[in-house]
XYZ file of C-alpha atoms in Angstrom:
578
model
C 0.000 0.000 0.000
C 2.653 2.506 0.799
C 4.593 3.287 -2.541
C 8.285 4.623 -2.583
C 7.846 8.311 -1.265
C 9.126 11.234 -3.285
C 9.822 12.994 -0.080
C 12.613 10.556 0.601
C 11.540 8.278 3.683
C 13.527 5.645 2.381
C 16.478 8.013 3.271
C 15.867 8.004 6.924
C 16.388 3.895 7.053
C 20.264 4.507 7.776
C 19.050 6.374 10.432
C 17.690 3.060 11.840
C 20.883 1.582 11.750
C 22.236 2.094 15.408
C 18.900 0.403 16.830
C 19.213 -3.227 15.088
C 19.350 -4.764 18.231
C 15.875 -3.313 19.588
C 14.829 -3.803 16.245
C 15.444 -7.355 16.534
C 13.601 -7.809 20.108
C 10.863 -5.759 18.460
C 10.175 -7.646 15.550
C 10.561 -10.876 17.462
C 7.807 -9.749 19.670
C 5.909 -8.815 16.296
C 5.927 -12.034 15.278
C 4.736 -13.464 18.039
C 2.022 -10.915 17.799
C 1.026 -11.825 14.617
C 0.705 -15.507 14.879
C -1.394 -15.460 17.674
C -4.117 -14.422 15.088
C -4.276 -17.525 12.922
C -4.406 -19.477 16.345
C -6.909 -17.442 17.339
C -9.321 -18.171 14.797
C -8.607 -21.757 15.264
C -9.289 -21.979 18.299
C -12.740 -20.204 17.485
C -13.412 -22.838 14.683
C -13.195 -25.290 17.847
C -15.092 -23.558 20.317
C -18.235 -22.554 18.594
C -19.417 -25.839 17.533
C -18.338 -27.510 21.162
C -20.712 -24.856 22.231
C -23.771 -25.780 20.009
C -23.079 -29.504 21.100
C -22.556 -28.417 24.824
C -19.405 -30.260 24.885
C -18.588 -28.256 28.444
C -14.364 -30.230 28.250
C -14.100 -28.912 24.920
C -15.355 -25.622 25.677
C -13.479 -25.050 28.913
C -10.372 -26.280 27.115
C -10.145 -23.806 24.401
C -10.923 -21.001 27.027
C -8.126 -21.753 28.554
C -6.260 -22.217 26.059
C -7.542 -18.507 24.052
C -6.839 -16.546 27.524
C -3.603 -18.378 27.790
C -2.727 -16.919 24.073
C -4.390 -13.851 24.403
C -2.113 -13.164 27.596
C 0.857 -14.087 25.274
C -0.293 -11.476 22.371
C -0.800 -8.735 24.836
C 3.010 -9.501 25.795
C 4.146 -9.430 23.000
C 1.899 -6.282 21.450
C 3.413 -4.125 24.560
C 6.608 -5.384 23.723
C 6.650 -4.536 20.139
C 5.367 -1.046 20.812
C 7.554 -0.352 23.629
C 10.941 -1.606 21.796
C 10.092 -0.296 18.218
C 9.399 3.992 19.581
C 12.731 3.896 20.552
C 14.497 3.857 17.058
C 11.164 5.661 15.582
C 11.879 8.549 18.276
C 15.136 8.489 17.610
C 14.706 9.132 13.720
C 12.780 11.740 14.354
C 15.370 13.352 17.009
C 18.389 13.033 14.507
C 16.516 14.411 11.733
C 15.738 17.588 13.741
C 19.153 17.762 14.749
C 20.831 17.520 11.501
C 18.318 19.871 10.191
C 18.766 22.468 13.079
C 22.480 21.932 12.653
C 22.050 23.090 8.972
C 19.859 25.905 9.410
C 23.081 27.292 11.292
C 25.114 26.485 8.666
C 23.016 27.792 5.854
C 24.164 30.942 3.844
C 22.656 33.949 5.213
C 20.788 34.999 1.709
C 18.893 31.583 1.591
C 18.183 31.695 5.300
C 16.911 35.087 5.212
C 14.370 34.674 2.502
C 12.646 32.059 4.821
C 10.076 33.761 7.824
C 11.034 33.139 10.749
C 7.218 31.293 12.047
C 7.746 29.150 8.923
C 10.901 27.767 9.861
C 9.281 27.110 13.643
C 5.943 25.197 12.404
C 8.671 23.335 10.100
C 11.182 22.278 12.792
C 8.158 21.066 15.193
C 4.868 20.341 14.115
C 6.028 18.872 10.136
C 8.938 16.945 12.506
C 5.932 15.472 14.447
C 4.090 14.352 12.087
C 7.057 12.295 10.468
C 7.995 11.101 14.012
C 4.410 9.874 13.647
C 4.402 8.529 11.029
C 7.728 6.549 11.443
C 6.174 5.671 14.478
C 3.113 4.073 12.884
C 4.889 2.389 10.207
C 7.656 0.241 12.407
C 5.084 -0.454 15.398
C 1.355 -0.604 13.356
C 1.524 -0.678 9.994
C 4.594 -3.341 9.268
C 2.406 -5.494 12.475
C -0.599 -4.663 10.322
C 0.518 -5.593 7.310
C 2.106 -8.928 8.592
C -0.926 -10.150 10.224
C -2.996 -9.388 6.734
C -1.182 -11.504 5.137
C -0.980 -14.866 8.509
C -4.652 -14.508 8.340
C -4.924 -14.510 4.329
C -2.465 -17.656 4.783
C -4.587 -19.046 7.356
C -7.518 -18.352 5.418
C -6.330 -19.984 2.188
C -5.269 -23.251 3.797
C -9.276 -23.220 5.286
C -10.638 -22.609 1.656
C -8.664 -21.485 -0.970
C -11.695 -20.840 -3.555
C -13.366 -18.704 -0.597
C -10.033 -16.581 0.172
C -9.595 -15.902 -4.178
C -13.509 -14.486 -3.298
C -12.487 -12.708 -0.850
C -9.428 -11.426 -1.994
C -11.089 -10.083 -4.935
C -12.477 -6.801 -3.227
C -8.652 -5.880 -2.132
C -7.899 -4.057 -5.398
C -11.385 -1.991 -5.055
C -10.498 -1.321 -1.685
C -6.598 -0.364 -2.535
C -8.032 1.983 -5.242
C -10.354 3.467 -3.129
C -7.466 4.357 -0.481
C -4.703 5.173 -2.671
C -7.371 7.731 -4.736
C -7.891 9.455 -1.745
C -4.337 9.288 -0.136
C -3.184 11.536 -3.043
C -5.738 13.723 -2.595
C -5.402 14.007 1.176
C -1.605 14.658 0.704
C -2.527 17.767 -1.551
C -4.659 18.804 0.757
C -2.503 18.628 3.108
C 0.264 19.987 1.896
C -2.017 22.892 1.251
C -3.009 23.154 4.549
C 0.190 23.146 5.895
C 1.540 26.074 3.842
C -1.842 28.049 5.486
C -0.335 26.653 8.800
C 3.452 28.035 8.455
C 1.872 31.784 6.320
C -0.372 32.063 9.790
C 2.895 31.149 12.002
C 4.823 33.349 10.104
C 2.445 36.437 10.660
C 1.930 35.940 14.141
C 5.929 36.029 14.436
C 5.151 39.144 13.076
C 2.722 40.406 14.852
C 4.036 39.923 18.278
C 7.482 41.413 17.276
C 5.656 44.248 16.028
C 2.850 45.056 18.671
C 4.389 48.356 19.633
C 4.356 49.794 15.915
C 0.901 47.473 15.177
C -0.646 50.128 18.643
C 1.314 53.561 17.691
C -0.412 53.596 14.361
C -3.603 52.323 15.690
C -3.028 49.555 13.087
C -5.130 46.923 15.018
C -8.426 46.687 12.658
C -6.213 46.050 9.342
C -3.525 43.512 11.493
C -7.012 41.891 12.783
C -8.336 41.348 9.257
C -5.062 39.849 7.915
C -5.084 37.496 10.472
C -8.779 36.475 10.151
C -7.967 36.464 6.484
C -4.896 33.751 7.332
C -7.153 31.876 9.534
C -9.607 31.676 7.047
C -7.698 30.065 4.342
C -5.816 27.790 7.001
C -9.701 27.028 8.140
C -11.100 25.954 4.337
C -7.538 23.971 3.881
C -7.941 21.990 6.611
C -11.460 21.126 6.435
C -10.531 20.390 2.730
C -8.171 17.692 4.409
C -10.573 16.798 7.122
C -13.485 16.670 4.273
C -11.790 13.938 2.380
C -11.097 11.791 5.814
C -14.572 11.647 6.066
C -15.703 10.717 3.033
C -13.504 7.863 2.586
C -14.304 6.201 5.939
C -17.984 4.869 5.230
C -17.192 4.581 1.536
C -14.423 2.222 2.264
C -16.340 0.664 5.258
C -19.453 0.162 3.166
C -17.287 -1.874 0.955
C -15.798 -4.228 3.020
C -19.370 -4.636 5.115
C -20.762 -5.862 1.918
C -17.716 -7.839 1.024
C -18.155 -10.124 4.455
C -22.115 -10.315 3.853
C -20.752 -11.632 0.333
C -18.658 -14.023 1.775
C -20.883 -15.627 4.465
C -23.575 -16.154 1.615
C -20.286 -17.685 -0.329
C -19.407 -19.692 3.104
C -23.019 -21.238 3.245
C -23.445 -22.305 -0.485
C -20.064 -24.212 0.913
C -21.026 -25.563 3.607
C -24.462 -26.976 1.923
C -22.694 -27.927 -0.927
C -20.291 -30.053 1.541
C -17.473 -28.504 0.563
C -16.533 -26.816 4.198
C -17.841 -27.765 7.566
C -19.211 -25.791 10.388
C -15.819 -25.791 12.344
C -14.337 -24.517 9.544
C -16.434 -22.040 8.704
C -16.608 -20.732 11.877
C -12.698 -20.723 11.651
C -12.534 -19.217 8.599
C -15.140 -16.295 9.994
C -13.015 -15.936 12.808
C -10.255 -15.168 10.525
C -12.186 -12.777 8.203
C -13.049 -10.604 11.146
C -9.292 -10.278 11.877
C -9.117 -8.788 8.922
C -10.867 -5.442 9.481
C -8.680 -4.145 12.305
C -5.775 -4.652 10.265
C -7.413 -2.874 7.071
C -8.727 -0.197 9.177
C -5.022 0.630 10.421
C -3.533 0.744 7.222
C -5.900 2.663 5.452
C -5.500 5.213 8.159
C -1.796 4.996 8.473
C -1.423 5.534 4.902
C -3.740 8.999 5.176
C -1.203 9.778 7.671
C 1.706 8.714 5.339
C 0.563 10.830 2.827
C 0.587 13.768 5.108
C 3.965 12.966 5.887
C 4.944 13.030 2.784
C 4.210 16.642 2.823
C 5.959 17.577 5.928
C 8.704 15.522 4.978
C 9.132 17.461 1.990
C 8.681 20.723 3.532
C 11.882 19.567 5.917
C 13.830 18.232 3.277
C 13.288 21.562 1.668
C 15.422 23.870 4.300
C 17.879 20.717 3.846
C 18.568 21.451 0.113
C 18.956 24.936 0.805
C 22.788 26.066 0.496
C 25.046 25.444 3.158
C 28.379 27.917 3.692
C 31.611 27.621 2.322
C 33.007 24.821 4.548
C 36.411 25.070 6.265
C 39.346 24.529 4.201
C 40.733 21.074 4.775
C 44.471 22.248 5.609
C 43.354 25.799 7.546
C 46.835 28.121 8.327
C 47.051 28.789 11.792
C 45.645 32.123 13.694
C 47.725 32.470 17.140
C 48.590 36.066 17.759
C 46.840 38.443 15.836
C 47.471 42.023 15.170
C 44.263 42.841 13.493
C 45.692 44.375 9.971
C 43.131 43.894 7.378
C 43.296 44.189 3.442
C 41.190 43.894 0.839
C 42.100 43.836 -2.834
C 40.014 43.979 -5.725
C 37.120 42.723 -3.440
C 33.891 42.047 -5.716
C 30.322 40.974 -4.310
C 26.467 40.845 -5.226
C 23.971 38.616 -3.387
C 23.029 38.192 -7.001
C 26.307 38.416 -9.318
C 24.362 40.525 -11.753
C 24.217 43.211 -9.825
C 27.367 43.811 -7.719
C 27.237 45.303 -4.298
C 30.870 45.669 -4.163
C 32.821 46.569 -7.022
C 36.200 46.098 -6.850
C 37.080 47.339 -3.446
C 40.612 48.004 -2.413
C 41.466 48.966 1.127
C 44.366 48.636 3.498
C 43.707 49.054 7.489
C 46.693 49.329 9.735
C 46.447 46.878 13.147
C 45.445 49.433 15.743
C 43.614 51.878 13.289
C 39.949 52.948 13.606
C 38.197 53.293 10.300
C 34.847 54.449 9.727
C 32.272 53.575 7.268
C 29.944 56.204 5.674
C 27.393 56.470 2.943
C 24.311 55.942 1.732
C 22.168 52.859 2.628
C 22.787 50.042 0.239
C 25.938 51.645 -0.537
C 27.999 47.860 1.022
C 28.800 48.845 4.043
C 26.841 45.975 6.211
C 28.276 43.552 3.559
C 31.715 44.263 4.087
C 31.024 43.541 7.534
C 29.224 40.282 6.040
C 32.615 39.354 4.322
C 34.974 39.782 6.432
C 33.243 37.678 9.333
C 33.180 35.046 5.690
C 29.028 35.145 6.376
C 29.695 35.432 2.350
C 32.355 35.433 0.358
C 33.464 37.481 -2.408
C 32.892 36.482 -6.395
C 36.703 37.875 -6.434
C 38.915 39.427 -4.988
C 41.094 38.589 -1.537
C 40.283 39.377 1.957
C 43.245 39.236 4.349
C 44.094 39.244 8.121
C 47.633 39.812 9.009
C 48.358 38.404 5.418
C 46.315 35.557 5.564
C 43.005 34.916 3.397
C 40.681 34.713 4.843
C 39.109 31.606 2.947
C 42.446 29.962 4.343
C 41.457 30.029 7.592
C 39.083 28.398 10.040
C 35.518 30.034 10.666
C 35.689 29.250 14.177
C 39.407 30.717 14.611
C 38.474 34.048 12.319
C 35.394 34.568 14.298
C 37.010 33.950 18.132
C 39.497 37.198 16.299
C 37.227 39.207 14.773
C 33.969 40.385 17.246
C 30.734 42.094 16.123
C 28.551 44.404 18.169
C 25.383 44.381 15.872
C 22.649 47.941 15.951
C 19.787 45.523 16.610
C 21.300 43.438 20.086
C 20.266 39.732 20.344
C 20.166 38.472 23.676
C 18.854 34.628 24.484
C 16.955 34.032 27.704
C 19.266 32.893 30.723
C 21.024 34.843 32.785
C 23.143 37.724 32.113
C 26.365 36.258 32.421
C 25.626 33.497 29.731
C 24.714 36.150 27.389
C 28.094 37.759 27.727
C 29.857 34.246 27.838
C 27.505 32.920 24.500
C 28.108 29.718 25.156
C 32.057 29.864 25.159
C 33.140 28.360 27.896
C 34.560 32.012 29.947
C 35.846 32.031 33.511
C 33.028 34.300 35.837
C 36.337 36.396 36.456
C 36.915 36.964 32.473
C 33.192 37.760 32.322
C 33.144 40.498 34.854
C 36.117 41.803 33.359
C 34.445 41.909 30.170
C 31.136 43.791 31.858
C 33.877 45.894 33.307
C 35.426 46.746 29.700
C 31.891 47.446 28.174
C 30.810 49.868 31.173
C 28.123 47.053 32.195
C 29.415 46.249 35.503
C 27.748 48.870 37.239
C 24.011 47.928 36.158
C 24.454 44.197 36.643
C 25.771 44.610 40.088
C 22.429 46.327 41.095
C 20.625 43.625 39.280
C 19.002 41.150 41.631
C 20.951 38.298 41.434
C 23.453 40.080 39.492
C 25.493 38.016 36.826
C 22.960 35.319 38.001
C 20.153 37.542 37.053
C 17.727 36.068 34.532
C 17.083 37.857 30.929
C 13.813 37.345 29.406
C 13.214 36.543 26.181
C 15.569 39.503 23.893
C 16.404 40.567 27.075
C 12.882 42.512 27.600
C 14.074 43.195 30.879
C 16.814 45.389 30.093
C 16.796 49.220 28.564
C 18.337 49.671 24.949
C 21.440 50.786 26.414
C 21.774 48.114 28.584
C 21.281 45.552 26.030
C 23.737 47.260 23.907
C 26.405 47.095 26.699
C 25.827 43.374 27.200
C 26.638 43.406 23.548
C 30.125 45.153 23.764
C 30.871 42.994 26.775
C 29.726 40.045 24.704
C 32.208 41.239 21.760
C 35.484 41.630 23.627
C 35.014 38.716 25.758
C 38.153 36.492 24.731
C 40.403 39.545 23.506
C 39.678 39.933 19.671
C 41.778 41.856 17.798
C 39.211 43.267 15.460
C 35.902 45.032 16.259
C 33.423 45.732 14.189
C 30.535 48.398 15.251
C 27.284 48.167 13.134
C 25.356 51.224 14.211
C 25.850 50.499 17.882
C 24.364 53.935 19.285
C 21.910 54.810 16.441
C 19.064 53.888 18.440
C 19.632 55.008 22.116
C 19.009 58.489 23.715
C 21.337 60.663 24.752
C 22.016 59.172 28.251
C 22.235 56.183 27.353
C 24.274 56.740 24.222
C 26.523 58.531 27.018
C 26.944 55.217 28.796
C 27.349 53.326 25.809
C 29.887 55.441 24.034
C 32.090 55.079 27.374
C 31.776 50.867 26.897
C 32.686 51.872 23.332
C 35.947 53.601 24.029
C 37.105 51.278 26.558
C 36.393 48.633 24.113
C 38.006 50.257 21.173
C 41.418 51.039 22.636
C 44.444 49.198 21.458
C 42.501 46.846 18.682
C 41.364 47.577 14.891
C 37.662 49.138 14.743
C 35.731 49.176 11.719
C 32.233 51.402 12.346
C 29.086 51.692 10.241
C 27.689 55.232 10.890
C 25.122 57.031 9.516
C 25.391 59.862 12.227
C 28.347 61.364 11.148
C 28.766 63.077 14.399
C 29.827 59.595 16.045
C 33.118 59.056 13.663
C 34.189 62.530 13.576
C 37.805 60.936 15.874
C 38.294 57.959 13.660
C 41.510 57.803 12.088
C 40.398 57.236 8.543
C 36.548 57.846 7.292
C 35.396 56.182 3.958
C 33.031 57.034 1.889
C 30.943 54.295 0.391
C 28.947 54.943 -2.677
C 27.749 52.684 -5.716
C 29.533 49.721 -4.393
C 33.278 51.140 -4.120
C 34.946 53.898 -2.192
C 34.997 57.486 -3.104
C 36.084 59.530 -0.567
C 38.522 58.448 2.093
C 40.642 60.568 4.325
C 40.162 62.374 7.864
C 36.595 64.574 8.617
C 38.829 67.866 8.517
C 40.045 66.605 5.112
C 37.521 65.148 3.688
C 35.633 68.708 4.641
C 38.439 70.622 3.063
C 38.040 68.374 -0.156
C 33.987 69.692 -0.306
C 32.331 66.514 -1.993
C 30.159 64.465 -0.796
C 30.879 63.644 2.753
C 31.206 67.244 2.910
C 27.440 67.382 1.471
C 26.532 64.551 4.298
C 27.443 66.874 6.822
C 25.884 69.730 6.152
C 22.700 68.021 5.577
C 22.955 67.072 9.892
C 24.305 70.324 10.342
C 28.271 69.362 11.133
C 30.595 71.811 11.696
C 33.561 71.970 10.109
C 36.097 71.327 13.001
């Protein structure tokens, strides 16, 4: 019944690999399971008849002998299902890992074109449902499917000519299923789509409540969502639609195929062809047969929707991955934090270029700042030299060494970002500053210290031990954006780069920030995006970013003195010359 999937289940067997050996106990106890049936409807074939002669010994007898079998089925049933969601489970588990494990590998222009809800209703609810149905298929459906075909057995040794009868309504009953499996799977797949568009606007939605209630946007927000809800709502009763409709249609069928076969079973019998006890066997038998039908036409329903969610998964998994590590990486000890970049050319789509050709050399110590309009390259730079992308051409060095020559993990542990928009996980504050990297509580503080973020989290209650809600809620902007500079210099990097980090703040807090900054900033290489240009007037070198490669570079008094464009900039936020 189940035909090879096109979303790839058959790829998940290796998975199954490390559990043979529950595999084994399980499927022993399946058999056992399953050959209790035939016995079963032996036994029946002996016990009806004793009871229309009132043969009490022969009645008693097989009683004891059914409840002695149907303790030894039960056994074995909770030992099949008990031994085979272990390895189903556990399929389930590594496929979220590895998937979870390439979402953080993915390149940053396929990740970003996915919503953020979408990615969540994939990585739980479609990974459910194929834990589900993996699930059915090793511990009901195989079980099913073998005890379909003992009882056929059985059945054909009773009366072959009655079995071919019976056995003639399977391909009705096949068609009937596998017509509507396909269209449950559309449906489904439909459905699901509704399912991760709704997820992904409520991601929305909650991230933007404060914007959604300044503009009094509520009424138009409301009717998106109740138009969301709606299409999720026809989708899924689509799905649900279908489901219903093939229940009694199927079930009407095989109720009329037994009525066939007991007017079948008594032409038999009064043609002398079959006896009672056999019949009554053979009956026994037949009934068997539903419970097993009745799972797999379910289980395949449920296949077919995991088809969809399967495919859905194996979607993010064919999106690209980043540039892996080079497989002999040059070493990255000591670092002074020179950068260069020669002939440096990049476009998230090569046609059009974001960087043309940039050429730039930054002394180790220097503080550089980065200036133009928006789209102008400046956040990609940034992008490229932490190797989020690389370059079509071109060479990006660190102390004279490319930086495709060099481990991510060592480049990144040298080069530290303090973002405009500050990301902070829930926990407490200290493993926000420590991100997971293993940091002494001294090297922390000193860190906090560094970033002028000491003070605050002293005061906290429970103070490095305090707990951050979810983006760090609890804290003010500027607070958050200290956390981030003590975050960044944590473990001594020789390059920082500073995306924006006061553009949001107010002017006290900016205060308190700009201190972390300058603390932060002394003795290492600084790069900083700016678009107030009041922020960079001290920096050693300002560049001036425009149509993808640099125009204007040079000091603010000399770049002022030249009169182009910076000089326009300026004037335009009312900057004084000096």
């Amino acid at each position: 019944m189940f035909s090879p999937s096109q979303a790839g289940f058959r790829r998940l067997l290796p998975l199954l690999r490390p559990h043979l050996g529950t595999l084994l106990l399980g499927s022993l106890c399946t058999i056992v399971f399953v050959l209790s049936f035939p016995l079963l409807a032996w036994l029946v074939g002996q016990l009806i008849p004793a009871i229309g002669s009132g043969d009490v010994g022969v009645v008693l007898r097989s009683i004891a002998l059914a409840l002695g079998l149907f303790l030894l089925q039960k056994l074995a049933q909770f030992g099949q299902d008990s031994l085979l969601a272990e390895p189903a489970l556990a399929i389930t588990k590594q496929l979220r890992h590895d998937l979870f494990a390439h979402l953080q590998r993915m390149e940053f222009a396929a990740l970003e074109k996915l919503s953020s809800g979408d990615l969540t209703y994939r990585l739980t609810e479609d990974a459910d449902r194929v834990s589900e149905v993996i699930y059915k298929t090793i511990h009901d459906s195989t079980p099913s499917l073998l005890q379909l075909l003992a009882v056929l057995i059985f059945m054909a040794t009773l009366d072959w000519r009655l079995s071919l009868a019976t056995l003639f309504l399977a391909p009705f009953i096949a068609l009937l299923v596998s017509w509507f499996g396909a269209r449950v799977m559309r449906a489904s797949e439909r459905s699901q789509h509704k399912v991760s568009e709704l997820a992904g606007l409520l991601s929305e939605a909650i991230a933007g409540v404060r914007q959604v209630r300044a503009f009094a946007a509520e009424p138009w927000l409301q009717r998106r969502f109740d138009s969301e809800i709606e299409a999720h709502y026809q989708a899924s009763f689509r799905t649900l639609w279908l489901l219903a409709l093939q229940h009694p249609i199927v079930g009407f069928i095989e109720a009329a195929g037994i009525l066939g076969v007991l007017l079948l079973g008594a032409l038999r019998i009064a043609s002398g062809e079959l006896d009672g006890a056999q019949f009554s066997s053979y009956l026994a038998a037949l009934l068997m047969l539903i419970d097993p039908i009745s799972h797999l036409t379910t289980n395949f329903n449920m296949f077919q929707q995991g088809q969809a969610s399967l495919r859905r998964l194996r979607a993010i998994e064919a999106e690209p991955s980043e540039a892996p590590d080079p497989s002999h990486p040059l070493a990255l000890d000591q670092v002074a934090g020179a950068l260069r970049l020669v002939g440096v050319r990049f476009g998230y789509d090569p046609a059009q270029p974001v960087l043309r050709g940039v050429d730039l050399d930054i002394s180790a110590g220097q503080v550089v700042a980065l200036v133009g309009p928006s789209g102008a390259g400046k956040s990609t730079l940034f992008s490229l030299l932490l190797r989020f992308n690389r370059p079509q051409s071109g060479r990006l060095l660190l102390d004279g060494k490319p930086l495709d020559r060099l481990r991510a993990v060592d480049l990144r542990r040298h080069i530290a970002l303090v973002p405009q928009d500050t990301h902070l996980f829930s926990g407490t504050v200290a493993d926000a500053i420590d991100f997971g990297r293993g940091f002494s509580a001294d090297a922390i503080r000193t860190a906090a210290r560094l970033a002028n973020a000491d003070g605050f989290i002293k005061v906290m209650p429970g103070g490095y031990r305090a707990r951050l809600e979810e983006r760090g809620s609890n804290l003010s902007g500027g607070q958050r954006q200290r956390i981030a500079i003590a975050r960044a210099v944590l473990g001594n990097p020789a390059v920082l780069l500073l995306d924006e980090a006061t553009s949001a703040l107010d002017a006290e807090a900016e205060q308190a920030v700009q201190e972390g900054l300058r603390r932060a900033m002394a003795g290492r290489t600084v790069l900083v995006i700016a678009h107030r240009l009041s922020t960079v007037q001290g920096a050693d070198e300002i560049l001036l970013l425009q149509g993808g490669v640099i125009q204007e570079r040079g000091s603010h008094r000399s770049l002022m003195a030249q009169g182009g464009s910076y000089r326009e900039l300026c004037d335009r936020q009312l900057i004084q010359t000096s």
